[in-house]
Short mmCIF file of C-alpha atoms in Angstrom, two decimals:
data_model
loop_
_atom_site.label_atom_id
_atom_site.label_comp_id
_atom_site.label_asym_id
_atom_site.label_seq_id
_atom_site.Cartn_x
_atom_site.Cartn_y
_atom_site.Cartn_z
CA UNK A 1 0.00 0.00 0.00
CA UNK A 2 2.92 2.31 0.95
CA UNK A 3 4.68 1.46 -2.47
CA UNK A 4 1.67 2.54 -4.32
CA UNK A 5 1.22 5.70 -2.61
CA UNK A 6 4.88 6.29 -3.37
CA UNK A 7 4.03 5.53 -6.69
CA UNK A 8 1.01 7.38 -7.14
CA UNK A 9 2.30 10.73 -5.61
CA UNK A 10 5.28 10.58 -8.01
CA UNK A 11 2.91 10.26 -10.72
CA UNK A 12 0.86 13.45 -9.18
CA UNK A 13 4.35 15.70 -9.36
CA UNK A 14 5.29 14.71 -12.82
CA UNK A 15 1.75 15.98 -14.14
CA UNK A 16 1.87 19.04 -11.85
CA UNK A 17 5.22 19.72 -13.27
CA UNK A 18 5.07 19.17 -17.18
CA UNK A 19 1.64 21.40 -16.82
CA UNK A 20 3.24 24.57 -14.82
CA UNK A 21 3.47 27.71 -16.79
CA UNK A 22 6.57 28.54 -18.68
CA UNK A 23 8.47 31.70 -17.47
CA UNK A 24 10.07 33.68 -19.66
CA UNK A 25 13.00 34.10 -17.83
CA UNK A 26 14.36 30.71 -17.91
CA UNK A 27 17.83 29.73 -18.68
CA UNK A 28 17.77 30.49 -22.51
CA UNK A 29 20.60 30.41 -25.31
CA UNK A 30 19.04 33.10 -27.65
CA UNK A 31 17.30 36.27 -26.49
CA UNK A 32 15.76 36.46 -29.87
CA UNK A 33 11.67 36.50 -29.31
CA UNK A 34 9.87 36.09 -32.88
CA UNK A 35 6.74 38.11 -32.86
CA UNK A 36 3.18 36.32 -32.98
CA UNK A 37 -0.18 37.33 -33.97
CA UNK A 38 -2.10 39.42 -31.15
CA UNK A 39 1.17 40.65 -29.64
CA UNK A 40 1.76 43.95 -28.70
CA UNK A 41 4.48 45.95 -27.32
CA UNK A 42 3.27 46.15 -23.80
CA UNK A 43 1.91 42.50 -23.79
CA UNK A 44 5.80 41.82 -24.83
CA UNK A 45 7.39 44.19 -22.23
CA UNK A 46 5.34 42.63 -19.61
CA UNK A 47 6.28 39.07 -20.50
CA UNK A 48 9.95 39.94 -20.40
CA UNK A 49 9.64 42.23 -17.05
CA UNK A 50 10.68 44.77 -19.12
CA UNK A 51 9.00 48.66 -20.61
CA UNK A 52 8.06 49.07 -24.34
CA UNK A 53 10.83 52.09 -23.83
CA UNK A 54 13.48 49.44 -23.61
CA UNK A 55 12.28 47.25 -26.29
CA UNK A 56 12.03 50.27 -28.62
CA UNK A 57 15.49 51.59 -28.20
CA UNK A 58 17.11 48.24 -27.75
CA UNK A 59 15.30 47.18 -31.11
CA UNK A 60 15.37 50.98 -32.90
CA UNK A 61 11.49 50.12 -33.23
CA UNK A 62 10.54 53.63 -34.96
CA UNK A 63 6.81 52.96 -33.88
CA UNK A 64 4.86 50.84 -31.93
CA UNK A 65 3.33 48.24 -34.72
CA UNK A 66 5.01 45.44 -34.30
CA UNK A 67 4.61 42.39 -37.52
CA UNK A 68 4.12 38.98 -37.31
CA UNK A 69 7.41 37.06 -37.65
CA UNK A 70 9.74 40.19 -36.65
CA UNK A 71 12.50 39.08 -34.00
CA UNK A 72 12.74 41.62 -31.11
CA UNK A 73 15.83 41.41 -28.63
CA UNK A 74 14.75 40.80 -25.10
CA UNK A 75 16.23 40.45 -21.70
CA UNK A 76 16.96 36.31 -20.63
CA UNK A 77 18.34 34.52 -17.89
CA UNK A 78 21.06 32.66 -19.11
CA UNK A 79 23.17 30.32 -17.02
CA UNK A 80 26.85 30.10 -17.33
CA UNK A 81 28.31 27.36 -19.39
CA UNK A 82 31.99 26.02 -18.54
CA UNK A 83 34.54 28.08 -20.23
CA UNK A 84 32.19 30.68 -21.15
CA UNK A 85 33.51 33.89 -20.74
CA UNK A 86 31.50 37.77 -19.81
CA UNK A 87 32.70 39.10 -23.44
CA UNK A 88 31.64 36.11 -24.66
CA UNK A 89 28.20 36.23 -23.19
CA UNK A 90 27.81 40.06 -23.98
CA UNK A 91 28.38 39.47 -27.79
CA UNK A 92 25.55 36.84 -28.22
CA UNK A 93 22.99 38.64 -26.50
CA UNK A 94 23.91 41.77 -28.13
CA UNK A 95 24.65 43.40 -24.77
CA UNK A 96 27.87 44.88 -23.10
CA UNK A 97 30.07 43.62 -20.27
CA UNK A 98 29.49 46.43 -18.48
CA UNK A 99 25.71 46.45 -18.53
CA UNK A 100 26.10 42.62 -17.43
CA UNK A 101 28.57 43.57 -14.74
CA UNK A 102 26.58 46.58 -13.92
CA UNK A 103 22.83 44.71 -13.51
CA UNK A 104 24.18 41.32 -11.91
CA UNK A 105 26.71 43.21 -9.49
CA UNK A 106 29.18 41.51 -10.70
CA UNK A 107 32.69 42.48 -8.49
CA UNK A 108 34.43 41.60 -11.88
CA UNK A 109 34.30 39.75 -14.72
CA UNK A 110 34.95 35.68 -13.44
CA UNK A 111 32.28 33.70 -13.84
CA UNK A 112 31.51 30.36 -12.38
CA UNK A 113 29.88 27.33 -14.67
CA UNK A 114 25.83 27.32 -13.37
CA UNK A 115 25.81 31.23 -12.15
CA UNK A 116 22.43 32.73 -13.27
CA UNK A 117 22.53 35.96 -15.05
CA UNK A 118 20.40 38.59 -16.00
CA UNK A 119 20.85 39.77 -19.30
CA UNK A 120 20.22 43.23 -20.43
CA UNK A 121 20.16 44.14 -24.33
CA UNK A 122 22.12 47.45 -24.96
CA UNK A 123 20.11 50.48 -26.29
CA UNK A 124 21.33 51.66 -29.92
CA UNK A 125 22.08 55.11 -30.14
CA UNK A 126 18.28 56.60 -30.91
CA UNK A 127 16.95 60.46 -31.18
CA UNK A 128 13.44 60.29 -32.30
CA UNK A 129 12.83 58.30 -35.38
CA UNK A 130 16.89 58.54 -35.79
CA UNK A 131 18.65 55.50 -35.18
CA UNK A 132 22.71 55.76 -35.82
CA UNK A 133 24.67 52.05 -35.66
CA UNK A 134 27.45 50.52 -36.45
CA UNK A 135 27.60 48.06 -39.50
CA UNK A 136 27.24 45.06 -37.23
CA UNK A 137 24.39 46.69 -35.74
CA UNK A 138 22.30 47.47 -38.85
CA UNK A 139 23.00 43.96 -39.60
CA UNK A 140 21.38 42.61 -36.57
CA UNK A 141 18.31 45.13 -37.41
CA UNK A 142 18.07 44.61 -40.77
CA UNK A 143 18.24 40.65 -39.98
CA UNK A 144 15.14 40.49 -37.71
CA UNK A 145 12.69 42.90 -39.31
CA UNK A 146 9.72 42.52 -41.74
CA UNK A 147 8.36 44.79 -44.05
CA UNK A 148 5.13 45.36 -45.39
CA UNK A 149 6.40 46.92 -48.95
CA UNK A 150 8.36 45.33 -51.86
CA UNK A 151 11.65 46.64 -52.54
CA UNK A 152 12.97 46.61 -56.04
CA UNK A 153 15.05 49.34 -56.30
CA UNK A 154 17.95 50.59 -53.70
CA UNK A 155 19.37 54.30 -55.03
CA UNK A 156 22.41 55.85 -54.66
CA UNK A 157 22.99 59.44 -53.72
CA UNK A 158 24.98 62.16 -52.10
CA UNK A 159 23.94 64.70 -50.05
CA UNK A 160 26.59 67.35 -51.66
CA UNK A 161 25.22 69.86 -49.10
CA UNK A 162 26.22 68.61 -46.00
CA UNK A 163 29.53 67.67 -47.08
CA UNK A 164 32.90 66.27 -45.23
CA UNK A 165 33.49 69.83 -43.49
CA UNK A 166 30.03 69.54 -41.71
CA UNK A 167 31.12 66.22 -39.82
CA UNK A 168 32.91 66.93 -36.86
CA UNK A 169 33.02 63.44 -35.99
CA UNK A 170 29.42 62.65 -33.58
CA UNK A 171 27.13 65.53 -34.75
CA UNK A 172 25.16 62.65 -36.19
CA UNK A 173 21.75 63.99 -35.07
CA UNK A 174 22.25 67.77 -35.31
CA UNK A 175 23.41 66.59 -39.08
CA UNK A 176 19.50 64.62 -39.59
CA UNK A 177 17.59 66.90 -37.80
CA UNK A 178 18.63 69.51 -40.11
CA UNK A 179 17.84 67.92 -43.54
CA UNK A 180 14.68 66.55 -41.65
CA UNK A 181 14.16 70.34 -41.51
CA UNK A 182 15.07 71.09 -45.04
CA UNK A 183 13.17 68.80 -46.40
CA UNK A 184 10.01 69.14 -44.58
CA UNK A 185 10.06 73.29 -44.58
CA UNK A 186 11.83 74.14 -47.54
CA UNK A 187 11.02 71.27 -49.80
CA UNK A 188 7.99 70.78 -48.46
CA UNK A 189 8.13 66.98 -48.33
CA UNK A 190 6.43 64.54 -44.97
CA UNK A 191 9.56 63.60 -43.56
CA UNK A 192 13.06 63.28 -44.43
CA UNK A 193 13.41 62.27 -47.70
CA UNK A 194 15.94 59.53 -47.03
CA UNK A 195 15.74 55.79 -45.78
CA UNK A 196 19.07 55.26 -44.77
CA UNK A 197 22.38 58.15 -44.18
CA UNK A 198 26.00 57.06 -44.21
CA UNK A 199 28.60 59.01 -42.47
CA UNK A 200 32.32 59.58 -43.20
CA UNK A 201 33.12 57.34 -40.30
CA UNK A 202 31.43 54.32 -41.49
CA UNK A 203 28.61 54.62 -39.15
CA UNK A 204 24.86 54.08 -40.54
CA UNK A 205 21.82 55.99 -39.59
CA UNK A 206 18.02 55.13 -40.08
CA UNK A 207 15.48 57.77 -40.28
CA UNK A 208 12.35 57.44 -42.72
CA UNK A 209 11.26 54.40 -42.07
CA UNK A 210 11.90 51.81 -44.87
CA UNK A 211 8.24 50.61 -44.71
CA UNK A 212 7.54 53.88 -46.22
CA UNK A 213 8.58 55.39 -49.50
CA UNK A 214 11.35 57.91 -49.92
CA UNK A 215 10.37 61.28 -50.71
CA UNK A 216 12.75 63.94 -53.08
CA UNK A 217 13.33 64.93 -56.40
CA UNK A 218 14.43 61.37 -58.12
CA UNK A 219 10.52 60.79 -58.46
CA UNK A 220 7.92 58.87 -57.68
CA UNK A 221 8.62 56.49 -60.47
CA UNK A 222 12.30 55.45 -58.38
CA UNK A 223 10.72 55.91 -55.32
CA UNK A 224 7.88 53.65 -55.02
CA UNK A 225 9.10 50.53 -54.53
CA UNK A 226 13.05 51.82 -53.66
CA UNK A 227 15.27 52.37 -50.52
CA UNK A 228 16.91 55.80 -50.89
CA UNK A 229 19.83 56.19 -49.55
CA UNK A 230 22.40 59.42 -48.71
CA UNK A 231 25.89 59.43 -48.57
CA UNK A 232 27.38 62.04 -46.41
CA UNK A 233 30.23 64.04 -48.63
CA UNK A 234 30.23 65.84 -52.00
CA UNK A 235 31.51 63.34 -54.35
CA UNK A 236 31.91 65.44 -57.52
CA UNK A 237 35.41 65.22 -58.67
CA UNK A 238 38.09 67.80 -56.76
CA UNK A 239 35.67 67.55 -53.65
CA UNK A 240 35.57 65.33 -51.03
CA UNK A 241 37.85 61.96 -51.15
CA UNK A 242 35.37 59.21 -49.46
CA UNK A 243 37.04 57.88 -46.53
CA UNK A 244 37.77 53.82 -46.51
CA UNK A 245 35.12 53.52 -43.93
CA UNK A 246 32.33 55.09 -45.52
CA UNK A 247 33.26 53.50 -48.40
CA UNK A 248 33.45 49.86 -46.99
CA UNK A 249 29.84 50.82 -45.58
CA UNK A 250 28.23 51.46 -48.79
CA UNK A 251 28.97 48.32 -49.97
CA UNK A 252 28.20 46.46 -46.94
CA UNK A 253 24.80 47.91 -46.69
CA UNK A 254 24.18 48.02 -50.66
CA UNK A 255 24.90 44.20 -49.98
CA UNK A 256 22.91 43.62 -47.41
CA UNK A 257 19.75 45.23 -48.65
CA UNK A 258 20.20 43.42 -52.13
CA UNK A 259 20.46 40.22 -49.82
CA UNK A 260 17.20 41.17 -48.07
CA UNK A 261 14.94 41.77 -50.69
CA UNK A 262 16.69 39.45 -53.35
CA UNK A 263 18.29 42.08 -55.72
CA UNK A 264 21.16 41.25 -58.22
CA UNK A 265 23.03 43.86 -58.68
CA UNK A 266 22.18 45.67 -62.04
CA UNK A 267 21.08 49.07 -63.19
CA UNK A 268 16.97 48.05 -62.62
CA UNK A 269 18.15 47.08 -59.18
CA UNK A 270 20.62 49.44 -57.83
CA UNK A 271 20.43 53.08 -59.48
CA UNK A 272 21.82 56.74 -59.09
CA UNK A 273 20.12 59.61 -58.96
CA UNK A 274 22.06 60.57 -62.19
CA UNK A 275 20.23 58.12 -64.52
CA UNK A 276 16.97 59.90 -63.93
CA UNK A 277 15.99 62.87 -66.02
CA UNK A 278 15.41 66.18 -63.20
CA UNK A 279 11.88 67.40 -64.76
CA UNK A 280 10.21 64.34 -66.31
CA UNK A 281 11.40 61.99 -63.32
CA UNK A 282 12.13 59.25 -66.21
CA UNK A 283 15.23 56.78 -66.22
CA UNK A 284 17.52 58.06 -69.27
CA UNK A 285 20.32 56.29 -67.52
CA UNK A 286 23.62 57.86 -69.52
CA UNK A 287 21.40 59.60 -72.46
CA UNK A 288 20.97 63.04 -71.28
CA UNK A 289 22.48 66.74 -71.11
CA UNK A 290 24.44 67.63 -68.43
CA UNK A 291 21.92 70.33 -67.10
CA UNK A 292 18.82 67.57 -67.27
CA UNK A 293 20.43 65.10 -64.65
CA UNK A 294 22.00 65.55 -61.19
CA UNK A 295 25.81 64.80 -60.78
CA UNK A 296 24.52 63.16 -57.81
CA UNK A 297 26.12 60.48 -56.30
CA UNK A 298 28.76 62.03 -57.80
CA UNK A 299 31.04 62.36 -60.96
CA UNK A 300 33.50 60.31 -58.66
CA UNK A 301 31.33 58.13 -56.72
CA UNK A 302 33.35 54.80 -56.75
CA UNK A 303 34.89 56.38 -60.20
CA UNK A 304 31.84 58.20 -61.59
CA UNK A 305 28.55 58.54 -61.94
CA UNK A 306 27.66 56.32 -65.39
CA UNK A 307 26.41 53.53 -65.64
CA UNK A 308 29.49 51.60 -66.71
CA UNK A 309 31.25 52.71 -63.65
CA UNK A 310 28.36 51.21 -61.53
CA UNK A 311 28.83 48.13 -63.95
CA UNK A 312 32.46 47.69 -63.86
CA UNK A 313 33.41 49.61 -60.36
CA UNK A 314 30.60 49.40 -57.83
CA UNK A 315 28.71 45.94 -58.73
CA UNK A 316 31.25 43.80 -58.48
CA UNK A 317 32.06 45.22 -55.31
CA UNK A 318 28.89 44.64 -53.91
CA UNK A 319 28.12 41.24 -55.58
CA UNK A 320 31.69 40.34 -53.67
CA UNK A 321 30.23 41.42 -50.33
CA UNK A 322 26.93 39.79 -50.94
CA UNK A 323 29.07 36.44 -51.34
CA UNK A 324 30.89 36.61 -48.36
CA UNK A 325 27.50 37.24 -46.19
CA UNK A 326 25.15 34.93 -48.00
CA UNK A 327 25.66 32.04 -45.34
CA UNK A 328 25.69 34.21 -42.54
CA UNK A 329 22.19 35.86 -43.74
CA UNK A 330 20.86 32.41 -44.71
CA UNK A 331 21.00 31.33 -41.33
CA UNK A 332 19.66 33.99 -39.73
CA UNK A 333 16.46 33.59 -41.90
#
């Protein structure tokens, strides 16, 4: 009788256990959440004992609408693995030793195998709708979002005005915010015209949102289904000499985008702002007047602004780039 109420109690606990509700804060190896249908930003925040604020700027979320199947970074408990190491830890969970140190009051950076830890995501660098990362950070973002718009078309431009003298190195914001202002006041357009700035450092910014059109005088032709971006320096020849950072940037992110929307480089896929006529907003791609067409991106952007320089100098480059982070982006998909 004993053995079978031994039995039968045994049999009570393993029921009890396998039905108990999962927390969300277990010991977890990604801190990747993919989002479901009926979630919302506070329903998430509250899951994750966490604020929409921190989800926002630790994802550069631009609004609250979240889509089904986006991957949002979230705080985990994670328990230490032999041999793992704190900058180890802080690179998977896209976080920082410090902020790891900082919210598990750590008194230094040993850790022991089976020590629980808190894991914070760290913020991006965010002003508004602005979001300014580094190349491995517009990777991650790029990676886990979804869009509700199909992109065809990634242009090419520079911004002439600012140029190289305007960036003093982390005026990043005060640099947006003012062609935000331009454009909206004196051009009269909803936003800033641009998806995506590149600075002279290498550094990337988002600003219009890439689930909505670009705005500006290419046209709404280019623009409908394209990803404008604006490249920080006056590249007409005997002006600025693009630095080997921006440069590497442009093709990383040309690369990347062509990866996420499955582009092949070509002129239907990846265009400049000088293959598109200034009035009639149509593509005359190297058959027009000088004073029909922008120089823009430049009559030395990555050795001019025709299309057989994009052909023979700035596709290859990017088709190179796409190669190298193919596997990389297939498994993150």
């Amino acid at each position: 009788m004993k053995k079978h109420l031994i039995v039968s109690l045994l049999v009570l606990f393993i029921v009890l256990f396998l039905h108990l509700p999962s927390t969300s804060h277990a010991s977890s190896t990604s801190n990747l959440y993919e989002v479901k249908g009926g979630d919302t930003l506070p329903k998430i925040a509250k899951q994750f004992s966490t604020s929409t604020y921190e989800l926002k700027i630790t994802n550069g979320l631009q609004s609250n609408t979240l889509l089904e199947g986006q991957k949002l970074i979230v705080p985990v408990i994670h328990e230490v693995a032999p041999g793992e190491t704190l900058q180890q830890i802080a690179k998977e969970f896209h976080s920082t030793e410090e902020i790891i140190q900082h919210v598990n009051r750590l008194p230094s950076k040993q850790l022991r195998p089976g020590q629980m830890l808190t894991i914070k995501p760290k913020p991006l660098n965010m002003e508004g709708q602005h979001i300014v990362m580094t190349r491995e950070e517009f990777q991650d973002w790029l990676l886990n979002q979804k869009f509700t718009r199909e992109i065809h078309l990634i242009q090419q431009h520079h911004t002439w005005r600012p140029s190289y003298k305007h960036f003093h190195g982390n005026n990043y914001f005060q640099m947006l915010n003012s062609m935000q202002q331009h454009h909206m006041k004196t051009m009269g357009w909803s936003n800033i015209a641009q998806n995506i700035t590149t600075f002279p450092d290498g550094k990337i910014a988002l600003s219009r949102p890439i689930n909505i059109a670009p705005e500006g005088t290419i046209g709404t032709k280019a623009n409908e289904n394209g990803i404008a971006i604006e490249h920080v320096g006056d590249f007409d020849l005997g002006h600025d000499v693009m630095t080997q950072e921006q440069r590497d940037t442009i093709i990383f992110v040309t690369a990347l985008l062509s990866l996420k929307f499955s582009l092949e480089p070509s002129i239907d896929t990846i265009t400049y702002h000088h293959w598109w006529h200034y009035k009639t907003k149509e593509r005359v791609l190297d058959n027009a007047k000088d004073n029909e067409v922008k120089s823009c991106p430049g009559t030395n952007f990555f050795g001019g602004n025709s299309t057989t320089h994009a052909k023979n100098n700035f596709y290859p480059l990017v088709e190179k780039k796409m190669e190298e982070l193919r596997d990389l982006f297939h498994r993150n998909q």
